[in-house]
């Protein structure tokens, strides 16, 4: 087995390292202290194709392999963990889930802009005040209304939460089934009833 990085891997690693030093390092402490979302950095990552690294090209992604993704994450994480976790959520939790499990219509509508557009990012809504990130204990429900589902619940500690355009929301459709009644719903930020609460500073 060859454990050497390919030329492409080295190129991606260098691109990520250069980005981290030139775009993330300036102002990183100030952004952290002010709890400021790294909007400019995320926009530039999208331009580089780093927000949809493993998404297939037919869906607007870069079509890279896992090693490329890990190398990029490592380099950016060294400098700015906030930028890297925003990038990670969009790639690993949102884009991956949509590419692997969404319908073709949903991929066309959501995955393509998530993989390539600068101002369109996703968030993954699992954690709750009482359950933390224990999916089997989460209390958000989704009631089948025939032509739509009615979701009720509160999620918190959500990366990209206030800045995302689309959410993948974990909810119970049948509480009696326990973990087997848990499903994931695509929710747009501007839909009626969706409220993004103010962040609590403690």
GROMACS .gro file of C-alpha atoms in nm:
model
  202
    1UNK     CA    1   0.000   0.000   0.000
    2UNK     CA    2   0.133   0.342  -0.096
    3UNK     CA    3   0.113   0.593   0.189
    4UNK     CA    4   0.265   0.879  -0.009
    5UNK     CA    5   0.046   1.176  -0.096
    6UNK     CA    6  -0.019   1.221  -0.466
    7UNK     CA    7   0.072   1.540  -0.649
    8UNK     CA    8  -0.294   1.638  -0.642
    9UNK     CA    9  -0.311   1.583  -0.267
   10UNK     CA   10  -0.001   1.794  -0.212
   11UNK     CA   11  -0.147   2.069  -0.431
   12UNK     CA   12  -0.473   2.073  -0.234
   13UNK     CA   13  -0.281   2.069   0.094
   14UNK     CA   14  -0.075   2.369  -0.014
   15UNK     CA   15  -0.382   2.556  -0.138
   16UNK     CA   16  -0.554   2.502   0.197
   17UNK     CA   17  -0.240   2.603   0.389
   18UNK     CA   18  -0.200   2.920   0.183
   19UNK     CA   19  -0.568   3.003   0.234
   20UNK     CA   20  -0.542   2.952   0.609
   21UNK     CA   21  -0.236   3.176   0.640
   22UNK     CA   22  -0.348   3.448   0.401
   23UNK     CA   23  -0.724   3.456   0.460
   24UNK     CA   24  -0.790   3.305   0.804
   25UNK     CA   25  -0.498   3.417   1.014
   26UNK     CA   26  -0.557   3.794   0.975
   27UNK     CA   27  -0.817   3.888   1.238
   28UNK     CA   28  -0.862   3.535   1.375
   29UNK     CA   29  -0.826   3.641   1.742
   30UNK     CA   30  -1.061   3.936   1.701
   31UNK     CA   31  -1.327   3.723   1.530
   32UNK     CA   32  -1.299   3.468   1.808
   33UNK     CA   33  -1.326   3.724   2.087
   34UNK     CA   34  -1.624   3.894   1.921
   35UNK     CA   35  -1.784   3.558   1.831
   36UNK     CA   36  -1.808   3.682   1.475
   37UNK     CA   37  -1.915   3.444   1.198
   38UNK     CA   38  -1.631   3.419   0.938
   39UNK     CA   39  -1.850   3.520   0.645
   40UNK     CA   40  -1.575   3.644   0.415
   41UNK     CA   41  -1.363   3.335   0.473
   42UNK     CA   42  -1.656   3.100   0.402
   43UNK     CA   43  -1.739   3.287   0.082
   44UNK     CA   44  -1.381   3.250  -0.039
   45UNK     CA   45  -1.377   2.882   0.055
   46UNK     CA   46  -1.682   2.834  -0.167
   47UNK     CA   47  -1.502   3.006  -0.453
   48UNK     CA   48  -1.217   2.756  -0.411
   49UNK     CA   49  -1.457   2.463  -0.417
   50UNK     CA   50  -1.386   2.374  -0.054
   51UNK     CA   51  -1.748   2.391   0.065
   52UNK     CA   52  -1.848   2.092  -0.147
   53UNK     CA   53  -1.520   1.906  -0.173
   54UNK     CA   54  -1.656   1.550  -0.200
   55UNK     CA   55  -1.976   1.641  -0.384
   56UNK     CA   56  -1.993   1.495  -0.732
   57UNK     CA   57  -1.922   1.742  -1.016
   58UNK     CA   58  -2.272   1.688  -1.160
   59UNK     CA   59  -2.405   1.848  -0.843
   60UNK     CA   60  -2.163   2.140  -0.853
   61UNK     CA   61  -1.900   1.988  -0.625
   62UNK     CA   62  -1.527   1.941  -0.659
   63UNK     CA   63  -1.548   1.561  -0.667
   64UNK     CA   64  -1.241   1.518  -0.447
   65UNK     CA   65  -1.159   1.216  -0.232
   66UNK     CA   66  -1.164   1.186   0.147
   67UNK     CA   67  -0.788   1.234   0.178
   68UNK     CA   68  -0.810   1.569  -0.001
   69UNK     CA   69  -1.089   1.677   0.232
   70UNK     CA   70  -0.899   1.572   0.545
   71UNK     CA   71  -0.582   1.749   0.431
   72UNK     CA   72  -0.774   2.071   0.369
   73UNK     CA   73  -0.952   2.046   0.704
   74UNK     CA   74  -0.624   1.986   0.885
   75UNK     CA   75  -0.452   2.290   0.736
   76UNK     CA   76  -0.741   2.526   0.802
   77UNK     CA   77  -0.798   2.389   1.154
   78UNK     CA   78  -0.440   2.472   1.247
   79UNK     CA   79  -0.516   2.842   1.200
   80UNK     CA   80  -0.890   2.892   1.256
   81UNK     CA   81  -1.106   2.622   1.412
   82UNK     CA   82  -1.421   2.830   1.359
   83UNK     CA   83  -1.373   2.839   0.983
   84UNK     CA   84  -1.287   2.469   0.970
   85UNK     CA   85  -1.593   2.359   1.167
   86UNK     CA   86  -1.823   2.569   0.946
   87UNK     CA   87  -1.662   2.405   0.644
   88UNK     CA   88  -1.686   2.061   0.806
   89UNK     CA   89  -2.058   2.086   0.882
   90UNK     CA   90  -2.142   2.194   0.528
   91UNK     CA   91  -1.931   1.917   0.376
   92UNK     CA   92  -1.972   1.623   0.614
   93UNK     CA   93  -2.316   1.663   0.770
   94UNK     CA   94  -2.517   1.851   0.510
   95UNK     CA   95  -2.376   1.789   0.161
   96UNK     CA   96  -2.291   1.424   0.231
   97UNK     CA   97  -2.636   1.351   0.370
   98UNK     CA   98  -2.811   1.511   0.075
   99UNK     CA   99  -2.589   1.344  -0.184
  100UNK     CA  100  -2.631   0.997  -0.032
  101UNK     CA  101  -2.992   1.000   0.084
  102UNK     CA  102  -3.193   1.283  -0.074
  103UNK     CA  103  -3.414   1.249  -0.380
  104UNK     CA  104  -3.286   1.372  -0.714
  105UNK     CA  105  -3.522   1.668  -0.694
  106UNK     CA  106  -3.383   1.762  -0.353
  107UNK     CA  107  -3.025   1.729  -0.475
  108UNK     CA  108  -3.094   1.962  -0.764
  109UNK     CA  109  -3.264   2.218  -0.540
  110UNK     CA  110  -3.033   2.213  -0.236
  111UNK     CA  111  -2.709   2.023  -0.296
  112UNK     CA  112  -2.596   2.219  -0.601
  113UNK     CA  113  -2.608   2.562  -0.434
  114UNK     CA  114  -2.464   2.422  -0.109
  115UNK     CA  115  -2.164   2.287  -0.298
  116UNK     CA  116  -2.078   2.600  -0.490
  117UNK     CA  117  -2.259   2.919  -0.395
  118UNK     CA  118  -2.084   3.168  -0.167
  119UNK     CA  119  -2.386   3.280   0.033
  120UNK     CA  120  -2.567   2.945   0.060
  121UNK     CA  121  -2.457   2.715   0.340
  122UNK     CA  122  -2.622   2.445   0.548
  123UNK     CA  123  -2.664   2.349   0.912
  124UNK     CA  124  -2.736   2.021   1.089
  125UNK     CA  125  -2.994   2.044   1.368
  126UNK     CA  126  -2.962   1.763   1.622
  127UNK     CA  127  -2.864   1.902   1.964
  128UNK     CA  128  -3.135   2.007   2.207
  129UNK     CA  129  -3.135   2.175   2.550
  130UNK     CA  130  -3.225   1.858   2.743
  131UNK     CA  131  -3.086   1.584   2.518
  132UNK     CA  132  -2.760   1.738   2.401
  133UNK     CA  133  -2.646   1.546   2.092
  134UNK     CA  134  -2.806   1.217   2.198
  135UNK     CA  135  -3.031   1.152   1.897
  136UNK     CA  136  -3.233   0.886   2.079
  137UNK     CA  137  -3.334   1.136   2.348
  138UNK     CA  138  -3.421   1.432   2.127
  139UNK     CA  139  -3.779   1.559   2.158
  140UNK     CA  140  -3.845   1.744   1.830
  141UNK     CA  141  -4.149   1.592   1.658
  142UNK     CA  142  -4.270   1.585   1.298
  143UNK     CA  143  -4.643   1.527   1.251
  144UNK     CA  144  -4.766   1.403   0.915
  145UNK     CA  145  -5.037   1.640   0.790
  146UNK     CA  146  -5.090   1.467   0.458
  147UNK     CA  147  -4.936   1.715   0.216
  148UNK     CA  148  -4.676   1.841   0.465
  149UNK     CA  149  -4.514   1.775   0.802
  150UNK     CA  150  -4.554   2.000   1.105
  151UNK     CA  151  -4.230   2.019   1.304
  152UNK     CA  152  -4.225   2.127   1.668
  153UNK     CA  153  -3.913   2.155   1.881
  154UNK     CA  154  -3.609   2.354   1.983
  155UNK     CA  155  -3.253   2.296   1.865
  156UNK     CA  156  -2.942   2.468   1.997
  157UNK     CA  157  -2.561   2.481   1.972
  158UNK     CA  158  -2.600   2.477   1.593
  159UNK     CA  159  -2.294   2.551   1.381
  160UNK     CA  160  -2.386   2.787   1.093
  161UNK     CA  161  -2.728   2.822   1.257
  162UNK     CA  162  -2.786   3.193   1.207
  163UNK     CA  163  -2.605   3.211   0.873
  164UNK     CA  164  -2.740   2.900   0.701
  165UNK     CA  165  -3.002   2.902   0.428
  166UNK     CA  166  -3.114   2.541   0.470
  167UNK     CA  167  -3.126   2.305   0.767
  168UNK     CA  168  -3.127   1.928   0.806
  169UNK     CA  169  -3.350   1.878   1.111
  170UNK     CA  170  -3.358   1.556   1.313
  171UNK     CA  171  -3.711   1.483   1.438
  172UNK     CA  172  -3.934   1.203   1.568
  173UNK     CA  173  -4.219   1.095   1.341
  174UNK     CA  174  -4.328   0.812   1.573
  175UNK     CA  175  -4.222   0.831   1.937
  176UNK     CA  176  -4.344   0.476   2.002
  177UNK     CA  177  -4.073   0.344   1.768
  178UNK     CA  178  -3.791   0.504   1.964
  179UNK     CA  179  -3.477   0.548   1.755
  180UNK     CA  180  -3.649   0.379   1.459
  181UNK     CA  181  -3.896   0.666   1.445
  182UNK     CA  182  -3.628   0.930   1.389
  183UNK     CA  183  -3.610   1.100   1.049
  184UNK     CA  184  -3.429   1.391   0.887
  185UNK     CA  185  -3.618   1.682   0.734
  186UNK     CA  186  -3.501   1.954   0.500
  187UNK     CA  187  -3.614   2.294   0.630
  188UNK     CA  188  -3.553   2.630   0.467
  189UNK     CA  189  -3.469   2.924   0.691
  190UNK     CA  190  -3.741   3.148   0.545
  191UNK     CA  191  -4.027   2.900   0.591
  192UNK     CA  192  -4.315   3.009   0.820
  193UNK     CA  193  -4.260   2.917   1.183
  194UNK     CA  194  -3.881   2.890   1.164
  195UNK     CA  195  -3.728   3.116   1.428
  196UNK     CA  196  -3.359   3.165   1.488
  197UNK     CA  197  -3.315   3.270   1.848
  198UNK     CA  198  -3.058   3.514   1.981
  199UNK     CA  199  -2.735   3.359   2.102
  200UNK     CA  200  -2.697   3.350   2.478
  201UNK     CA  201  -2.374   3.492   2.616
  202UNK     CA  202  -2.275   3.349   2.953
   0.00000   0.00000   0.00000
